[in-house]
Each structure stands twice: as structure tokens, then as C-alpha cells.
Amino acid sequence: MSDHSLPPDVHVLVRGWLHGNVVLLSGRTPAIIDTGYHTGLPALLQAIEVHLRVAPAELAAIALTHVHSDHAGGVAGLQALGALRVAAQERAAALTAPWDRRGLWLEGTGQQMPNFSIDEHLEIGSSVNLGDRTWTVISTPGHATGGVSFFEPQIGVLVTGDALWEDGFGLLL
């Protein structure tokens, strides 16, 4: 999706292979959906300052579509900069509490992800305030344990993580 069709408070940071895209949401509670891989943290910090017009330490929330390294790899780096809320579906969060390397797809893949914690469990069908918008949490099983998407009906935007890909492949059961 081109940024040209999005309202000015929603920006997509398009990343390459192993760097999941990041959705930046400006407003009263500046937030992001996903973080990308940990090696992309410098570019993410710059994007937060440019598009959200806040220092990364002022970021209010990170909402995760799932906890694979290409979508959650930057969480630990952002947590180290300041207090913010990290939210994920309960089954995804359960993989981070004991740091389940196999469940996180780290074992045997060569991927890395610094340890981080989840502060809030997202309930399927609930609403979460990110930026100045209210997003509905939708279950999108199939690709990852506890995978969710975020839907904002006023602007008709669905953030799917890896459940659906434009010009590629995805999986939705």
C-alpha cells in the first residue's frame, strides 16, 4: 500500500527481507505496530523522530502482530531507551516469558533477537488505542503463534504482519 492513500498520522516504514515493515502512528499516544529486525533499529529510531515527531524514548506503545525476529527484533532496543507499553496476543507473549527459542523461530534459523518482555496481552476482538486511532485486534492464525492483525474501520486499514502480503504470499486460516 502506498503512503499516498493513508492519512498523515499513519506512515509505513517499508523494509527489506528479514526486516518486517513498521507502521508508525502519530498522535496523543505515539505508537508503532511491529519493529522490524534488530539490526534495523537505527533506521527505526530515525523514522520515529521524523514521522512521529517524538524522541524514541517518548514512544508510548509497541503493538506486535507476532513475535518473530523480523517483526519484534527491535523491541528490546526500544525498551532500553525508556518506558513504553509492549502489547501482543497472549499466546505470542507466552513465547517470550521463558524465551522459547524454538517457538520464536530462533533455534536453527540463524536469526537473532534480543530478549524483551510483553507488558500487555491483546484480547481478540478488543480495541487498542495507538496514535489517535482505535484499532480492533483480529486473530490471524496460521503463520505464527498468537498472530494478530489490527483493523481501523474509519480509514479502512488492516495491518496484517505476515498473514497477507501484497505481491507475495501469506497465510490466513
mmCIF file of N, CA, C and O in Angstrom, residues 3-70:
data_model
loop_
_atom_site.group_PDB
_atom_site.id
_atom_site.type_symbol
_atom_site.label_atom_id
_atom_site.label_comp_id
_atom_site.label_asym_id
_atom_site.label_seq_id
_atom_site.Cartn_x
_atom_site.Cartn_y
_atom_site.Cartn_z
ATOM 1 N N ASP A 3 1.881 5.051 0.799
ATOM 2 C CA ASP A 3 1.559 6.036 1.834
ATOM 3 C C ASP A 3 0.609 7.104 1.319
ATOM 4 O O ASP A 3 -0.039 7.781 2.091
ATOM 5 N N HIS A 4 0.522 7.275 -0.013
ATOM 6 C CA HIS A 4 -0.328 8.316 -0.579
ATOM 7 C C HIS A 4 -1.797 8.085 -0.257
ATOM 8 O O HIS A 4 -2.580 9.023 -0.266
ATOM 9 N N SER A 5 -2.188 6.865 0.029
ATOM 10 C CA SER A 5 -3.585 6.573 0.322
ATOM 11 C C SER A 5 -3.865 6.538 1.829
ATOM 12 O O SER A 5 -4.972 6.254 2.228
ATOM 13 N N LEU A 6 -2.869 6.842 2.633
ATOM 14 C CA LEU A 6 -3.027 6.813 4.084
ATOM 15 C C LEU A 6 -3.163 8.224 4.633
ATOM 16 O O LEU A 6 -2.591 9.168 4.086
ATOM 17 N N PRO A 7 -3.881 8.373 5.745
ATOM 18 C CA PRO A 7 -3.939 9.691 6.380
ATOM 19 C C PRO A 7 -2.560 10.080 6.925
ATOM 20 O O PRO A 7 -1.710 9.207 7.143
ATOM 21 N N PRO A 8 -2.323 11.367 7.170
ATOM 22 C CA PRO A 8 -0.987 11.817 7.572
ATOM 23 C C PRO A 8 -0.505 11.290 8.923
ATOM 24 O O PRO A 8 0.693 11.325 9.191
ATOM 25 N N ASP A 9 -1.393 10.758 9.740
ATOM 26 C CA ASP A 9 -0.978 10.227 11.043
ATOM 27 C C ASP A 9 -0.587 8.754 10.980
ATOM 28 O O ASP A 9 -0.202 8.165 11.996
ATOM 29 N N VAL A 10 -0.654 8.151 9.795
ATOM 30 C CA VAL A 10 -0.286 6.750 9.598
ATOM 31 C C VAL A 10 0.803 6.699 8.540
ATOM 32 O O VAL A 10 0.598 7.152 7.405
ATOM 33 N N HIS A 11 1.954 6.162 8.914
ATOM 34 C CA HIS A 11 3.071 6.072 7.979
ATOM 35 C C HIS A 11 3.625 4.649 8.006
ATOM 36 O O HIS A 11 3.753 4.053 9.073
ATOM 37 N N VAL A 12 3.968 4.112 6.833
ATOM 38 C CA VAL A 12 4.548 2.774 6.746
ATOM 39 C C VAL A 12 6.028 2.896 6.408
ATOM 40 O O VAL A 12 6.396 3.504 5.395
ATOM 41 N N LEU A 13 6.855 2.328 7.267
ATOM 42 C CA LEU A 13 8.287 2.226 7.011
ATOM 43 C C LEU A 13 8.503 0.887 6.320
ATOM 44 O O LEU A 13 8.422 -0.165 6.953
ATOM 45 N N VAL A 14 8.724 0.921 5.012
ATOM 46 C CA VAL A 14 8.867 -0.298 4.216
ATOM 47 C C VAL A 14 10.299 -0.795 4.353
ATOM 48 O O VAL A 14 11.252 -0.047 4.165
ATOM 49 N N ARG A 15 10.432 -2.073 4.710
ATOM 50 C CA ARG A 15 11.738 -2.673 4.957
ATOM 51 C C ARG A 15 11.989 -3.802 3.973
ATOM 52 O O ARG A 15 11.092 -4.247 3.269
ATOM 53 N N GLY A 16 13.198 -4.309 3.949
ATOM 54 C CA GLY A 16 13.565 -5.401 3.060
ATOM 55 C C GLY A 16 13.445 -6.745 3.754
ATOM 56 O O GLY A 16 12.880 -6.876 4.842
ATOM 57 N N TRP A 17 13.998 -7.767 3.124
ATOM 58 C CA TRP A 17 13.954 -9.137 3.628
ATOM 59 C C TRP A 17 14.489 -9.202 5.053
ATOM 60 O O TRP A 17 15.518 -8.622 5.366
ATOM 61 N N LEU A 18 13.795 -9.916 5.913
ATOM 62 C CA LEU A 18 14.095 -10.078 7.332
ATOM 63 C C LEU A 18 13.969 -8.785 8.122
ATOM 64 O O LEU A 18 14.449 -8.703 9.240
ATOM 65 N N HIS A 19 13.353 -7.787 7.556
ATOM 66 C CA HIS A 19 13.047 -6.553 8.266
ATOM 67 C C HIS A 19 11.573 -6.263 8.000
ATOM 68 O O HIS A 19 11.257 -5.554 7.050
ATOM 69 N N GLY A 20 10.693 -6.827 8.824
ATOM 70 C CA GLY A 20 9.268 -6.600 8.611
ATOM 71 C C GLY A 20 8.947 -5.112 8.586
ATOM 72 O O GLY A 20 9.607 -4.299 9.228
ATOM 73 N N ASN A 21 7.955 -4.735 7.809
ATOM 74 C CA ASN A 21 7.522 -3.345 7.748
ATOM 75 C C ASN A 21 7.051 -2.880 9.119
ATOM 76 O O ASN A 21 6.591 -3.678 9.941
ATOM 77 N N VAL A 22 7.151 -1.574 9.345
ATOM 78 C CA VAL A 22 6.727 -0.969 10.605
ATOM 79 C C VAL A 22 5.678 0.077 10.275
ATOM 80 O O VAL A 22 5.847 0.867 9.343
ATOM 81 N N VAL A 23 4.577 0.091 11.034
ATOM 82 C CA VAL A 23 3.552 1.120 10.880
ATOM 83 C C VAL A 23 3.725 2.100 12.032
ATOM 84 O O VAL A 23 3.683 1.705 13.201
ATOM 85 N N LEU A 24 3.948 3.368 11.696
ATOM 86 C CA LEU A 24 4.152 4.420 12.686
ATOM 87 C C LEU A 24 2.870 5.229 12.792
ATOM 88 O O LEU A 24 2.309 5.659 11.770
ATOM 89 N N LEU A 25 2.406 5.442 14.018
ATOM 90 C CA LEU A 25 1.127 6.105 14.267
ATOM 91 C C LEU A 25 1.343 7.311 15.178
ATOM 92 O O LEU A 25 1.669 7.160 16.356
ATOM 93 N N SER A 26 1.169 8.502 14.617
ATOM 94 C CA SER A 26 1.374 9.711 15.410
ATOM 95 C C SER A 26 0.092 10.082 16.143
ATOM 96 O O SER A 26 -0.978 9.583 15.842
ATOM 97 N N GLY A 27 0.232 10.957 17.134
ATOM 98 C CA GLY A 27 -0.924 11.419 17.892
ATOM 99 C C GLY A 27 -0.625 11.526 19.365
ATOM 100 O O GLY A 27 0.531 11.577 19.787
ATOM 101 N N ARG A 28 -1.690 11.540 20.164
ATOM 102 C CA ARG A 28 -1.557 11.689 21.623
ATOM 103 C C ARG A 28 -0.746 10.559 22.243
ATOM 104 O O ARG A 28 -0.041 10.766 23.213
ATOM 105 N N THR A 29 -0.880 9.359 21.706
ATOM 106 C CA THR A 29 -0.111 8.213 22.193
ATOM 107 C C THR A 29 0.676 7.638 21.020
ATOM 108 O O THR A 29 0.271 6.638 20.432
ATOM 109 N N PRO A 30 1.798 8.283 20.660
ATOM 110 C CA PRO A 30 2.566 7.811 19.509
ATOM 111 C C PRO A 30 2.959 6.347 19.680
ATOM 112 O O PRO A 30 3.403 5.932 20.749
ATOM 113 N N ALA A 31 2.752 5.587 18.620
ATOM 114 C CA ALA A 31 2.927 4.137 18.727
ATOM 115 C C ALA A 31 3.407 3.576 17.399
ATOM 116 O O ALA A 31 3.336 4.235 16.362
ATOM 117 N N ILE A 32 3.882 2.341 17.464
ATOM 118 C CA ILE A 32 4.230 1.621 16.249
ATOM 119 C C ILE A 32 3.627 0.221 16.308
ATOM 120 O O ILE A 32 3.408 -0.326 17.390
ATOM 121 N N ILE A 33 3.363 -0.313 15.141
ATOM 122 C CA ILE A 33 2.973 -1.709 15.013
ATOM 123 C C ILE A 33 4.175 -2.418 14.403
ATOM 124 O O ILE A 33 4.598 -2.091 13.289
ATOM 125 N N ASP A 34 4.756 -3.344 15.156
ATOM 126 C CA ASP A 34 5.956 -4.101 14.813
ATOM 127 C C ASP A 34 7.194 -3.192 14.822
ATOM 128 O O ASP A 34 7.072 -1.966 14.861
ATOM 129 N N THR A 35 8.381 -3.828 14.844
ATOM 130 C CA THR A 35 9.632 -3.062 14.953
ATOM 131 C C THR A 35 10.651 -3.404 13.886
ATOM 132 O O THR A 35 11.633 -2.691 13.742
ATOM 133 N N GLY A 36 10.469 -4.500 13.167
ATOM 134 C CA GLY A 36 11.496 -4.954 12.250
ATOM 135 C C GLY A 36 12.586 -5.714 12.987
ATOM 136 O O GLY A 36 12.517 -5.920 14.205
ATOM 137 N N TYR A 37 13.585 -6.150 12.246
ATOM 138 C CA TYR A 37 14.706 -6.921 12.790
ATOM 139 C C TYR A 37 15.623 -6.006 13.597
ATOM 140 O O TYR A 37 15.701 -4.807 13.338
ATOM 141 N N HIS A 38 16.326 -6.577 14.563
ATOM 142 C CA HIS A 38 17.111 -5.757 15.494
ATOM 143 C C HIS A 38 18.199 -4.930 14.814
ATOM 144 O O HIS A 38 18.546 -3.843 15.289
ATOM 145 N N THR A 39 18.745 -5.380 13.697
ATOM 146 C CA THR A 39 19.793 -4.612 13.027
ATOM 147 C C THR A 39 19.249 -3.363 12.333
ATOM 148 O O THR A 39 20.022 -2.483 11.950
ATOM 149 N N GLY A 40 17.935 -3.261 12.197
ATOM 150 C CA GLY A 40 17.314 -2.082 11.598
ATOM 151 C C GLY A 40 16.940 -1.017 12.614
ATOM 152 O O GLY A 40 16.292 -0.028 12.262
ATOM 153 N N LEU A 41 17.364 -1.193 13.873
ATOM 154 C CA LEU A 41 16.979 -0.250 14.924
ATOM 155 C C LEU A 41 17.408 1.187 14.621
ATOM 156 O O LEU A 41 16.598 2.100 14.812
ATOM 157 N N PRO A 42 18.633 1.465 14.158
ATOM 158 C CA PRO A 42 18.984 2.865 13.878
ATOM 159 C C PRO A 42 18.023 3.550 12.893
ATOM 160 O O PRO A 42 17.623 4.693 13.104
ATOM 161 N N ALA A 43 17.650 2.863 11.828
ATOM 162 C CA ALA A 43 16.714 3.437 10.857
ATOM 163 C C ALA A 43 15.338 3.626 11.484
ATOM 164 O O ALA A 43 14.645 4.613 11.199
ATOM 165 N N LEU A 44 14.928 2.702 12.345
ATOM 166 C CA LEU A 44 13.637 2.831 13.022
ATOM 167 C C LEU A 44 13.641 4.035 13.960
ATOM 168 O O LEU A 44 12.673 4.797 14.005
ATOM 169 N N LEU A 45 14.714 4.225 14.706
ATOM 170 C CA LEU A 45 14.797 5.375 15.618
ATOM 171 C C LEU A 45 14.681 6.684 14.840
ATOM 172 O O LEU A 45 13.978 7.605 15.266
ATOM 173 N N GLN A 46 15.343 6.742 13.696
ATOM 174 C CA GLN A 46 15.261 7.939 12.863
ATOM 175 C C GLN A 46 13.834 8.142 12.344
ATOM 176 O O GLN A 46 13.320 9.260 12.334
ATOM 177 N N ALA A 47 13.183 7.063 11.921
ATOM 178 C CA ALA A 47 11.813 7.164 11.407
ATOM 179 C C ALA A 47 10.846 7.625 12.490
ATOM 180 O O ALA A 47 9.918 8.395 12.216
ATOM 181 N N ILE A 48 11.046 7.179 13.717
ATOM 182 C CA ILE A 48 10.196 7.624 14.833
ATOM 183 C C ILE A 48 10.326 9.129 15.006
ATOM 184 O O ILE A 48 9.328 9.846 15.143
ATOM 185 N N GLU A 49 11.551 9.642 14.982
ATOM 186 C CA GLU A 49 11.761 11.084 15.142
ATOM 187 C C GLU A 49 11.159 11.878 13.983
ATOM 188 O O GLU A 49 10.526 12.911 14.190
ATOM 189 N N VAL A 50 11.331 11.388 12.761
ATOM 190 C CA VAL A 50 10.862 12.106 11.581
ATOM 191 C C VAL A 50 9.338 12.059 11.460
ATOM 192 O O VAL A 50 8.684 13.081 11.257
ATOM 193 N N HIS A 51 8.762 10.863 11.567
ATOM 194 C CA HIS A 51 7.333 10.709 11.272
ATOM 195 C C HIS A 51 6.426 10.912 12.483
ATOM 196 O O HIS A 51 5.294 11.364 12.333
ATOM 197 N N LEU A 52 6.910 10.569 13.655
ATOM 198 C CA LEU A 52 6.084 10.748 14.855
ATOM 199 C C LEU A 52 6.409 12.049 15.568
ATOM 200 O O LEU A 52 5.688 12.479 16.457
ATOM 201 N N ARG A 53 7.528 12.640 15.209
ATOM 202 C CA ARG A 53 7.986 13.912 15.789
ATOM 203 C C ARG A 53 8.145 13.830 17.303
ATOM 204 O O ARG A 53 7.818 14.759 18.027
ATOM 205 N N VAL A 54 8.650 12.678 17.764
ATOM 206 C CA VAL A 54 8.980 12.490 19.172
ATOM 207 C C VAL A 54 10.317 11.768 19.246
ATOM 208 O O VAL A 54 10.724 11.091 18.302
ATOM 209 N N ALA A 55 10.976 11.912 20.374
ATOM 210 C CA ALA A 55 12.176 11.117 20.611
ATOM 211 C C ALA A 55 11.742 9.675 20.817
ATOM 212 O O ALA A 55 10.649 9.418 21.353
ATOM 213 N N PRO A 56 12.549 8.699 20.411
ATOM 214 C CA PRO A 56 12.158 7.300 20.593
ATOM 215 C C PRO A 56 11.780 6.949 22.039
ATOM 216 O O PRO A 56 10.896 6.126 22.261
ATOM 217 N N ALA A 57 12.385 7.602 23.022
ATOM 218 C CA ALA A 57 12.053 7.341 24.424
ATOM 219 C C ALA A 57 10.631 7.784 24.771
ATOM 220 O O ALA A 57 10.071 7.359 25.775
ATOM 221 N N GLU A 58 10.043 8.647 23.939
ATOM 222 C CA GLU A 58 8.679 9.135 24.176
ATOM 223 C C GLU A 58 7.616 8.273 23.499
ATOM 224 O O GLU A 58 6.424 8.554 23.605
ATOM 225 N N LEU A 59 8.041 7.237 22.795
ATOM 226 C CA LEU A 59 7.099 6.328 22.155
ATOM 227 C C LEU A 59 6.224 5.703 23.243
ATOM 228 O O LEU A 59 6.727 5.203 24.245
ATOM 229 N N ALA A 60 4.923 5.761 23.072
ATOM 230 C CA ALA A 60 4.009 5.279 24.105
ATOM 231 C C ALA A 60 3.780 3.772 24.041
ATOM 232 O O ALA A 60 3.574 3.137 25.070
ATOM 233 N N ALA A 61 3.789 3.195 22.835
ATOM 234 C CA ALA A 61 3.424 1.786 22.731
ATOM 235 C C ALA A 61 3.998 1.133 21.487
ATOM 236 O O ALA A 61 4.207 1.775 20.463
ATOM 237 N N ILE A 62 4.218 -0.171 21.635
ATOM 238 C CA ILE A 62 4.526 -1.056 20.515
ATOM 239 C C ILE A 62 3.464 -2.141 20.538
ATOM 240 O O ILE A 62 3.276 -2.798 21.560
ATOM 241 N N ALA A 63 2.764 -2.316 19.441
ATOM 242 C CA ALA A 63 1.816 -3.419 19.305
ATOM 243 C C ALA A 63 2.421 -4.393 18.295
ATOM 244 O O ALA A 63 2.895 -3.972 17.236
ATOM 245 N N LEU A 64 2.434 -5.657 18.630
ATOM 246 C CA LEU A 64 3.079 -6.660 17.777
ATOM 247 C C LEU A 64 2.053 -7.553 17.087
ATOM 248 O O LEU A 64 1.146 -8.077 17.737
ATOM 249 N N THR A 65 2.247 -7.750 15.782
ATOM 250 C CA THR A 65 1.397 -8.692 15.065
ATOM 251 C C THR A 65 1.774 -10.123 15.430
ATOM 252 O O THR A 65 0.924 -11.005 15.430
ATOM 253 N N HIS A 66 3.066 -10.340 15.719
ATOM 254 C CA HIS A 66 3.569 -11.629 16.180
ATOM 255 C C HIS A 66 5.000 -11.418 16.657
ATOM 256 O O HIS A 66 5.541 -10.317 16.525
ATOM 257 N N VAL A 67 5.601 -12.458 17.232
ATOM 258 C CA VAL A 67 6.899 -12.271 17.877
ATOM 259 C C VAL A 67 8.059 -12.956 17.149
ATOM 260 O O VAL A 67 9.024 -13.371 17.770
ATOM 261 N N HIS A 68 8.007 -13.023 15.829
ATOM 262 C CA HIS A 68 9.168 -13.474 15.066
ATOM 263 C C HIS A 68 10.179 -12.331 15.012
ATOM 264 O O HIS A 68 9.820 -11.155 15.092
ATOM 265 N N SER A 69 11.452 -12.673 14.813
ATOM 266 C CA SER A 69 12.534 -11.688 14.891
ATOM 267 C C SER A 69 12.419 -10.556 13.866
ATOM 268 O O SER A 69 12.849 -9.434 14.141
ATOM 269 N N ASP A 70 11.836 -10.813 12.708
ATOM 270 C CA ASP A 70 11.727 -9.753 11.706
ATOM 271 C C ASP A 70 10.618 -8.759 12.019
ATOM 272 O O ASP A 70 10.527 -7.702 11.389
#
